[in-house]
Amino acid sequence: MKIDLVNSFISWRMKKRFHQIELFMKYPNEVQQEVLFTLLDTAKGTEWGKKYDFESITSYEEFKSRVPLHFYETLQPEVDRMRAGEQNITWPSEIRWFAKSSGTTDAKSKFIPVSQEAIEDCHFKGGKDLLSIYCNNNPETKIFSGMSLRLGGSSFINDHKNQSFYGDVSAIIIENLPFWVEMRTTPNNKISLMNEWESKIEAIANTTIQEDVSSLVGVPSWMLILARKVLEKTGATNLHEVWPNLEMYMHGGVNFSPYRKQFEEIIPQQNFSFVETYNASEGFFGIQDQANSEELLLMLDFGIFYEFIPMDKFCGEDSETIPLSEVEIGKNYAIVISTNAGLWRYILGDTVRFTSTLPYRIQVSGRTKHFINAFGEELIVENSESALHAACMATNAQVREYTAAPVYMSNNSNGAHEWLIEFTQTPSCSNTFNTVLDAKLKELNSDYEAKRHKDMALRPPVLHIARENLFYDWLKSKGKLGGQHKVPRLSNNRTHLEELLAMNSLQEVG
């Protein structure tokens, strides 16, 4: 009875916020303008505020002309100063937390400043709004009667003297959670923030199989590993046998399409909810607000001001941006953000495509650096995910991980795309898989189709089937297991692919 009352009270609180969400859905451009001028007013006394005279900026056009676009590399000197303890550089409140960005496996890490405002008014607010939307869509939910199983990263002391810290953004959120949230989550902080990933998975499985888990939170690739460990330990055939009240999985970080079928096999309940989010080290951006939809509602009142660069005109820090009010449905844009953690006109690196402008909904289409354009084909991750899905459907296959890179032209042959795919269920016919993959890419991408015409620039794709756990072992060899670490899907060079092929060959020889 007491648990039911707790569930009812929290559900009621969450539904109240939905009216504020409806407000920015109805007045998106007005809300965004208010966000911009609130940010400028808050930071006018900082080093950057004085440098660019934030106080005198009275319009978006003035802001755009006065403050330059930035990649992380341009901002890094200021970040290094913050990590050394200097304050009031790009944001007035104290910066003690730095999210170590690990979206790729590049050796060079990015340290994204995270202010208290960003934690509370963006990341925490994103989690609360997700639950608010979920409760509004599912009025009979019992999700707060059970525990939320979180699968996050780890945090580390950055500088003992200055008491600054770095880690995955998920770890930073866990470190700062209010006590009442910690009471409804599992495992405890000690286990959640363990550094050694394989021991951590073991400890989480041992702890959580004893709990009444009603929701899951984490990146799909790593959540699958945990789920398999739980099933192995319990001997259960699906997760509902372990957690009968499990009703929702909140996921993000990678495209969910390649993982959906595998999750549906271990969570067979028909009315189970898969809810996607779009969040990163730099902020919380989008939430799936409609059931059975791949569109994400762009969250406009989280202290983030958005600008966009049409990808057909993208030229880095010299690009021309447009505000939210000027975006068009169906076009591919790079995202630029100014945030309540002091990131100003920061080129995020993600690309999105708008599916709606009333309200503003998006789909993540890829990365500005994760594509293949060695021959003018401009292949993006959105293309590859859709083509792989079609090939899997045609051959009853399931993809666990993959990467692709160009095969450069030589005197003897034209170019190609080389794919290395690890399957959980291998194709019934690899030749058919490759043929459907190629045909779907042609259908989706006219530039690719043109380069494939009569094999003039591109011959058919080259397909390699990876051994089991190849990508896991590769990430482990780089010390990048768990958290937000991901395999780069597409690359315009062969560095990652060559390393993976070499590991694959060594296993075959062994």
PDB file of N, CA and C in Angstrom, residues 321-396:
ATOM      1  N   THR A 321      25.594  29.860 -39.970  1.00  0.00           N
ATOM      2  CA  THR A 321      24.551  29.195 -39.185  1.00  0.00           C
ATOM      3  C   THR A 321      23.193  29.836 -39.425  1.00  0.00           C
ATOM      4  N   ILE A 322      22.148  29.063 -39.078  1.00  0.00           N
ATOM      5  CA  ILE A 322      20.783  29.585 -39.089  1.00  0.00           C
ATOM      6  C   ILE A 322      20.148  29.262 -37.737  1.00  0.00           C
ATOM      7  N   PRO A 323      19.150  30.059 -37.305  1.00  0.00           N
ATOM      8  CA  PRO A 323      18.468  29.752 -36.043  1.00  0.00           C
ATOM      9  C   PRO A 323      17.431  28.658 -36.245  1.00  0.00           C
ATOM     10  N   LEU A 324      16.859  28.206 -35.152  1.00  0.00           N
ATOM     11  CA  LEU A 324      15.846  27.151 -35.180  1.00  0.00           C
ATOM     12  C   LEU A 324      14.677  27.522 -36.096  1.00  0.00           C
ATOM     13  N   SER A 325      14.305  28.776 -36.113  1.00  0.00           N
ATOM     14  CA  SER A 325      13.132  29.213 -36.873  1.00  0.00           C
ATOM     15  C   SER A 325      13.290  29.036 -38.374  1.00  0.00           C
ATOM     16  N   GLU A 326      14.521  28.825 -38.858  1.00  0.00           N
ATOM     17  CA  GLU A 326      14.761  28.748 -40.305  1.00  0.00           C
ATOM     18  C   GLU A 326      15.049  27.326 -40.803  1.00  0.00           C
ATOM     19  N   VAL A 327      15.025  26.332 -39.932  1.00  0.00           N
ATOM     20  CA  VAL A 327      15.334  24.966 -40.384  1.00  0.00           C
ATOM     21  C   VAL A 327      14.197  24.434 -41.250  1.00  0.00           C
ATOM     22  N   GLU A 328      14.529  23.460 -42.108  1.00  0.00           N
ATOM     23  CA  GLU A 328      13.549  22.852 -43.004  1.00  0.00           C
ATOM     24  C   GLU A 328      13.471  21.348 -42.745  1.00  0.00           C
ATOM     25  N   ILE A 329      12.303  20.797 -42.902  1.00  0.00           N
ATOM     26  CA  ILE A 329      12.098  19.361 -42.720  1.00  0.00           C
ATOM     27  C   ILE A 329      12.878  18.597 -43.788  1.00  0.00           C
ATOM     28  N   GLY A 330      13.555  17.535 -43.365  1.00  0.00           N
ATOM     29  CA  GLY A 330      14.238  16.647 -44.301  1.00  0.00           C
ATOM     30  C   GLY A 330      15.673  16.992 -44.604  1.00  0.00           C
ATOM     31  N   LYS A 331      16.129  18.190 -44.253  1.00  0.00           N
ATOM     32  CA  LYS A 331      17.512  18.570 -44.532  1.00  0.00           C
ATOM     33  C   LYS A 331      18.435  18.111 -43.409  1.00  0.00           C
ATOM     34  N   ASN A 332      19.692  17.906 -43.740  1.00  0.00           N
ATOM     35  CA  ASN A 332      20.686  17.445 -42.774  1.00  0.00           C
ATOM     36  C   ASN A 332      21.456  18.646 -42.227  1.00  0.00           C
ATOM     37  N   TYR A 333      21.506  18.765 -40.880  1.00  0.00           N
ATOM     38  CA  TYR A 333      22.158  19.912 -40.245  1.00  0.00           C
ATOM     39  C   TYR A 333      23.174  19.463 -39.199  1.00  0.00           C
ATOM     40  N   ALA A 334      24.273  20.216 -39.108  1.00  0.00           N
ATOM     41  CA  ALA A 334      25.181  20.098 -37.967  1.00  0.00           C
ATOM     42  C   ALA A 334      24.651  20.996 -36.854  1.00  0.00           C
ATOM     43  N   ILE A 335      24.754  20.525 -35.606  1.00  0.00           N
ATOM     44  CA  ILE A 335      24.233  21.281 -34.461  1.00  0.00           C
ATOM     45  C   ILE A 335      25.321  22.172 -33.870  1.00  0.00           C
ATOM     46  N   VAL A 336      24.929  23.407 -33.542  1.00  0.00           N
ATOM     47  CA  VAL A 336      25.788  24.355 -32.832  1.00  0.00           C
ATOM     48  C   VAL A 336      25.055  24.742 -31.555  1.00  0.00           C
ATOM     49  N   ILE A 337      25.756  24.728 -30.412  1.00  0.00           N
ATOM     50  CA  ILE A 337      25.093  25.007 -29.142  1.00  0.00           C
ATOM     51  C   ILE A 337      25.838  26.080 -28.342  1.00  0.00           C
ATOM     52  N   SER A 338      25.060  26.856 -27.591  1.00  0.00           N
ATOM     53  CA  SER A 338      25.585  27.735 -26.540  1.00  0.00           C
ATOM     54  C   SER A 338      24.867  27.317 -25.265  1.00  0.00           C
ATOM     55  N   THR A 339      25.627  27.079 -24.180  1.00  0.00           N
ATOM     56  CA  THR A 339      25.028  26.377 -23.040  1.00  0.00           C
ATOM     57  C   THR A 339      25.271  27.060 -21.702  1.00  0.00           C
ATOM     58  N   ASN A 340      24.526  26.584 -20.698  1.00  0.00           N
ATOM     59  CA  ASN A 340      24.680  27.076 -19.330  1.00  0.00           C
ATOM     60  C   ASN A 340      25.862  26.423 -18.611  1.00  0.00           C
ATOM     61  N   ALA A 341      26.817  25.906 -19.384  1.00  0.00           N
ATOM     62  CA  ALA A 341      28.106  25.487 -18.832  1.00  0.00           C
ATOM     63  C   ALA A 341      29.241  26.289 -19.480  1.00  0.00           C
ATOM     64  N   GLY A 342      28.876  27.311 -20.282  1.00  0.00           N
ATOM     65  CA  GLY A 342      29.890  28.179 -20.864  1.00  0.00           C
ATOM     66  C   GLY A 342      30.454  27.715 -22.184  1.00  0.00           C
ATOM     67  N   LEU A 343      29.739  26.864 -22.904  1.00  0.00           N
ATOM     68  CA  LEU A 343      30.128  26.541 -24.273  1.00  0.00           C
ATOM     69  C   LEU A 343      29.413  27.542 -25.184  1.00  0.00           C
ATOM     70  N   TRP A 344      30.177  28.308 -25.956  1.00  0.00           N
ATOM     71  CA  TRP A 344      29.599  29.345 -26.786  1.00  0.00           C
ATOM     72  C   TRP A 344      29.805  29.036 -28.259  1.00  0.00           C
ATOM     73  N   ARG A 345      28.678  28.902 -28.968  1.00  0.00           N
ATOM     74  CA  ARG A 345      28.675  28.613 -30.411  1.00  0.00           C
ATOM     75  C   ARG A 345      29.613  27.433 -30.704  1.00  0.00           C
ATOM     76  N   TYR A 346      29.367  26.368 -29.980  1.00  0.00           N
ATOM     77  CA  TYR A 346      30.202  25.159 -29.997  1.00  0.00           C
ATOM     78  C   TYR A 346      29.643  24.179 -31.034  1.00  0.00           C
ATOM     79  N   ILE A 347      30.477  23.767 -31.975  1.00  0.00           N
ATOM     80  CA  ILE A 347      30.058  22.798 -32.988  1.00  0.00           C
ATOM     81  C   ILE A 347      30.100  21.413 -32.356  1.00  0.00           C
ATOM     82  N   LEU A 348      28.924  20.874 -32.108  1.00  0.00           N
ATOM     83  CA  LEU A 348      28.799  19.647 -31.325  1.00  0.00           C
ATOM     84  C   LEU A 348      29.429  18.436 -32.010  1.00  0.00           C
ATOM     85  N   GLY A 349      29.294  18.358 -33.333  1.00  0.00           N
ATOM     86  CA  GLY A 349      29.819  17.207 -34.064  1.00  0.00           C
ATOM     87  C   GLY A 349      28.740  16.244 -34.517  1.00  0.00           C
ATOM     88  N   ASP A 350      27.503  16.415 -34.001  1.00  0.00           N
ATOM     89  CA  ASP A 350      26.393  15.572 -34.428  1.00  0.00           C
ATOM     90  C   ASP A 350      25.632  16.244 -35.561  1.00  0.00           C
ATOM     91  N   THR A 351      24.998  15.416 -36.388  1.00  0.00           N
ATOM     92  CA  THR A 351      24.100  15.936 -37.406  1.00  0.00           C
ATOM     93  C   THR A 351      22.700  15.398 -37.157  1.00  0.00           C
ATOM     94  N   VAL A 352      21.701  16.233 -37.464  1.00  0.00           N
ATOM     95  CA  VAL A 352      20.306  15.843 -37.260  1.00  0.00           C
ATOM     96  C   VAL A 352      19.487  16.206 -38.498  1.00  0.00           C
ATOM     97  N   ARG A 353      18.336  15.569 -38.588  1.00  0.00           N
ATOM     98  CA  ARG A 353      17.378  15.855 -39.650  1.00  0.00           C
ATOM     99  C   ARG A 353      16.034  16.127 -38.976  1.00  0.00           C
ATOM    100  N   PHE A 354      15.401  17.241 -39.318  1.00  0.00           N
ATOM    101  CA  PHE A 354      14.107  17.587 -38.721  1.00  0.00           C
ATOM    102  C   PHE A 354      12.995  16.807 -39.416  1.00  0.00           C
ATOM    103  N   THR A 355      12.135  16.222 -38.602  1.00  0.00           N
ATOM    104  CA  THR A 355      10.971  15.499 -39.115  1.00  0.00           C
ATOM    105  C   THR A 355       9.691  16.306 -38.930  1.00  0.00           C
ATOM    106  N   SER A 356       9.773  17.351 -38.090  1.00  0.00           N
ATOM    107  CA  SER A 356       8.610  18.183 -37.803  1.00  0.00           C
ATOM    108  C   SER A 356       9.101  19.533 -37.297  1.00  0.00           C
ATOM    109  N   THR A 357       8.331  20.580 -37.567  1.00  0.00           N
ATOM    110  CA  THR A 357       8.659  21.901 -37.019  1.00  0.00           C
ATOM    111  C   THR A 357       7.524  22.444 -36.148  1.00  0.00           C
ATOM    112  N   LEU A 358       6.483  21.660 -35.939  1.00  0.00           N
ATOM    113  CA  LEU A 358       5.379  22.061 -35.063  1.00  0.00           C
ATOM    114  C   LEU A 358       4.829  20.824 -34.366  1.00  0.00           C
ATOM    115  N   PRO A 359       5.460  20.389 -33.267  1.00  0.00           N
ATOM    116  CA  PRO A 359       6.654  20.949 -32.622  1.00  0.00           C
ATOM    117  C   PRO A 359       7.929  20.503 -33.343  1.00  0.00           C
ATOM    118  N   TYR A 360       9.080  20.969 -32.831  1.00  0.00           N
ATOM    119  CA  TYR A 360      10.355  20.616 -33.450  1.00  0.00           C
ATOM    120  C   TYR A 360      10.786  19.218 -32.991  1.00  0.00           C
ATOM    121  N   ARG A 361      10.767  18.286 -33.950  1.00  0.00           N
ATOM    122  CA  ARG A 361      11.239  16.931 -33.674  1.00  0.00           C
ATOM    123  C   ARG A 361      12.354  16.579 -34.652  1.00  0.00           C
ATOM    124  N   ILE A 362      13.277  15.754 -34.185  1.00  0.00           N
ATOM    125  CA  ILE A 362      14.480  15.443 -34.961  1.00  0.00           C
ATOM    126  C   ILE A 362      14.757  13.946 -34.958  1.00  0.00           C
ATOM    127  N   GLN A 363      15.618  13.547 -35.873  1.00  0.00           N
ATOM    128  CA  GLN A 363      16.285  12.249 -35.826  1.00  0.00           C
ATOM    129  C   GLN A 363      17.773  12.506 -35.972  1.00  0.00           C
ATOM    130  N   VAL A 364      18.577  11.822 -35.171  1.00  0.00           N
ATOM    131  CA  VAL A 364      20.031  11.963 -35.273  1.00  0.00           C
ATOM    132  C   VAL A 364      20.477  11.214 -36.521  1.00  0.00           C
ATOM    133  N   SER A 365      21.165  11.903 -37.410  1.00  0.00           N
ATOM    134  CA  SER A 365      21.533  11.303 -38.696  1.00  0.00           C
ATOM    135  C   SER A 365      22.998  10.891 -38.771  1.00  0.00           C
ATOM    136  N   GLY A 366      23.832  11.360 -37.847  1.00  0.00           N
ATOM    137  CA  GLY A 366      25.243  10.953 -37.891  1.00  0.00           C
ATOM    138  C   GLY A 366      26.144  11.945 -37.196  1.00  0.00           C
ATOM    139  N   ARG A 367      27.396  11.944 -37.633  1.00  0.00           N
ATOM    140  CA  ARG A 367      28.418  12.829 -37.076  1.00  0.00           C
ATOM    141  C   ARG A 367      29.072  13.611 -38.215  1.00  0.00           C
ATOM    142  N   THR A 368      29.521  14.817 -37.911  1.00  0.00           N
ATOM    143  CA  THR A 368      30.203  15.602 -38.936  1.00  0.00           C
ATOM    144  C   THR A 368      31.518  14.961 -39.344  1.00  0.00           C
ATOM    145  N   LYS A 369      32.082  14.122 -38.472  1.00  0.00           N
ATOM    146  CA  LYS A 369      33.346  13.461 -38.785  1.00  0.00           C
ATOM    147  C   LYS A 369      33.186  11.974 -39.047  1.00  0.00           C
ATOM    148  N   HIS A 370      31.999  11.409 -38.810  1.00  0.00           N
ATOM    149  CA  HIS A 370      31.765   9.977 -38.994  1.00  0.00           C
ATOM    150  C   HIS A 370      30.953   9.763 -40.264  1.00  0.00           C
ATOM    151  N   PHE A 371      31.632   9.660 -41.366  1.00  0.00           N
ATOM    152  CA  PHE A 371      31.008   9.473 -42.661  1.00  0.00           C
ATOM    153  C   PHE A 371      32.073   8.923 -43.594  1.00  0.00           C
ATOM    154  N   ILE A 372      31.653   8.495 -44.764  1.00  0.00           N
ATOM    155  CA  ILE A 372      32.606   8.116 -45.804  1.00  0.00           C
ATOM    156  C   ILE A 372      32.342   9.014 -47.010  1.00  0.00           C
ATOM    157  N   ASN A 373      33.354   9.755 -47.386  1.00  0.00           N
ATOM    158  CA  ASN A 373      33.228  10.636 -48.549  1.00  0.00           C
ATOM    159  C   ASN A 373      34.536  10.624 -49.342  1.00  0.00           C
ATOM    160  N   ALA A 374      35.108   9.437 -49.493  1.00  0.00           N
ATOM    161  CA  ALA A 374      36.383   9.308 -50.198  1.00  0.00           C
ATOM    162  C   ALA A 374      36.230   9.509 -51.701  1.00  0.00           C
ATOM    163  N   PHE A 375      34.992   9.327 -52.200  1.00  0.00           N
ATOM    164  CA  PHE A 375      34.763   9.400 -53.648  1.00  0.00           C
ATOM    165  C   PHE A 375      33.602  10.343 -53.991  1.00  0.00           C
ATOM    166  N   GLY A 376      33.222  11.194 -53.018  1.00  0.00           N
ATOM    167  CA  GLY A 376      32.105  12.104 -53.242  1.00  0.00           C
ATOM    168  C   GLY A 376      30.748  11.492 -52.975  1.00  0.00           C
ATOM    169  N   GLU A 377      30.732  10.342 -52.283  1.00  0.00           N
ATOM    170  CA  GLU A 377      29.465   9.637 -52.051  1.00  0.00           C
ATOM    171  C   GLU A 377      28.706  10.132 -50.822  1.00  0.00           C
ATOM    172  N   GLU A 378      29.385  10.826 -49.886  1.00  0.00           N
ATOM    173  CA  GLU A 378      28.744  11.429 -48.717  1.00  0.00           C
ATOM    174  C   GLU A 378      27.836  10.446 -47.971  1.00  0.00           C
ATOM    175  N   LEU A 379      28.349   9.295 -47.652  1.00  0.00           N
ATOM    176  CA  LEU A 379      27.586   8.277 -46.926  1.00  0.00           C
ATOM    177  C   LEU A 379      27.595   8.608 -45.442  1.00  0.00           C
ATOM    178  N   ILE A 380      26.401   8.711 -44.831  1.00  0.00           N
ATOM    179  CA  ILE A 380      26.291   9.045 -43.413  1.00  0.00           C
ATOM    180  C   ILE A 380      25.743   7.857 -42.640  1.00  0.00           C
ATOM    181  N   VAL A 381      25.840   7.939 -41.312  1.00  0.00           N
ATOM    182  CA  VAL A 381      25.454   6.821 -40.451  1.00  0.00           C
ATOM    183  C   VAL A 381      23.980   6.466 -40.636  1.00  0.00           C
ATOM    184  N   GLU A 382      23.136   7.455 -40.820  1.00  0.00           N
ATOM    185  CA  GLU A 382      21.712   7.189 -41.026  1.00  0.00           C
ATOM    186  C   GLU A 382      21.510   6.263 -42.229  1.00  0.00           C
ATOM    187  N   ASN A 383      22.282   6.481 -43.317  1.00  0.00           N
ATOM    188  CA  ASN A 383      22.211   5.599 -44.487  1.00  0.00           C
ATOM    189  C   ASN A 383      22.624   4.178 -44.120  1.00  0.00           C
ATOM    190  N   SER A 384      23.746   4.059 -43.417  1.00  0.00           N
ATOM    191  CA  SER A 384      24.281   2.727 -43.113  1.00  0.00           C
ATOM    192  C   SER A 384      23.347   1.937 -42.199  1.00  0.00           C
ATOM    193  N   GLU A 385      22.750   2.609 -41.204  1.00  0.00           N
ATOM    194  CA  GLU A 385      21.847   1.916 -40.278  1.00  0.00           C
ATOM    195  C   GLU A 385      20.616   1.389 -41.019  1.00  0.00           C
ATOM    196  N   SER A 386      20.053   2.205 -41.906  1.00  0.00           N
ATOM    197  CA  SER A 386      18.858   1.786 -42.647  1.00  0.00           C
ATOM    198  C   SER A 386      19.168   0.643 -43.609  1.00  0.00           C
ATOM    199  N   ALA A 387      20.323   0.719 -44.272  1.00  0.00           N
ATOM    200  CA  ALA A 387      20.707  -0.320 -45.224  1.00  0.00           C
ATOM    201  C   ALA A 387      20.998  -1.637 -44.515  1.00  0.00           C
ATOM    202  N   LEU A 388      21.654  -1.573 -43.366  1.00  0.00           N
ATOM    203  CA  LEU A 388      21.927  -2.791 -42.605  1.00  0.00           C
ATOM    204  C   LEU A 388      20.627  -3.435 -42.124  1.00  0.00           C
ATOM    205  N   HIS A 389      19.682  -2.604 -41.718  1.00  0.00           N
ATOM    206  CA  HIS A 389      18.381  -3.136 -41.277  1.00  0.00           C
ATOM    207  C   HIS A 389      17.702  -3.904 -42.416  1.00  0.00           C
ATOM    208  N   ALA A 390      17.735  -3.330 -43.619  1.00  0.00           N
ATOM    209  CA  ALA A 390      17.124  -3.997 -44.772  1.00  0.00           C
ATOM    210  C   ALA A 390      17.822  -5.315 -45.083  1.00  0.00           C
ATOM    211  N   ALA A 391      19.153  -5.322 -45.010  1.00  0.00           N
ATOM    212  CA  ALA A 391      19.917  -6.541 -45.283  1.00  0.00           C
ATOM    213  C   ALA A 391      19.648  -7.616 -44.234  1.00  0.00           C
ATOM    214  N   CYS A 392      19.488  -7.193 -42.982  1.00  0.00           N
ATOM    215  CA  CYS A 392      19.175  -8.148 -41.912  1.00  0.00           C
ATOM    216  C   CYS A 392      17.785  -8.746 -42.113  1.00  0.00           C
ATOM    217  N   MET A 393      16.829  -7.930 -42.481  1.00  0.00           N
ATOM    218  CA  MET A 393      15.470  -8.413 -42.710  1.00  0.00           C
ATOM    219  C   MET A 393      15.439  -9.429 -43.851  1.00  0.00           C
ATOM    220  N   ALA A 394      16.258  -9.194 -44.868  1.00  0.00           N
ATOM    221  CA  ALA A 394      16.262 -10.071 -46.043  1.00  0.00           C
ATOM    222  C   ALA A 394      16.949 -11.400 -45.781  1.00  0.00           C
ATOM    223  N   THR A 395      17.820 -11.457 -44.779  1.00  0.00           N
ATOM    224  CA  THR A 395      18.631 -12.667 -44.554  1.00  0.00           C
ATOM    225  C   THR A 395      18.495 -13.215 -43.141  1.00  0.00           C
ATOM    226  N   ASN A 396      17.490 -12.704 -42.384  1.00  0.00           N
ATOM    227  CA  ASN A 396      17.245 -13.176 -41.021  1.00  0.00           C
ATOM    228  C   ASN A 396      18.510 -13.065 -40.159  1.00  0.00           C
TER     229      ASN A 396
END
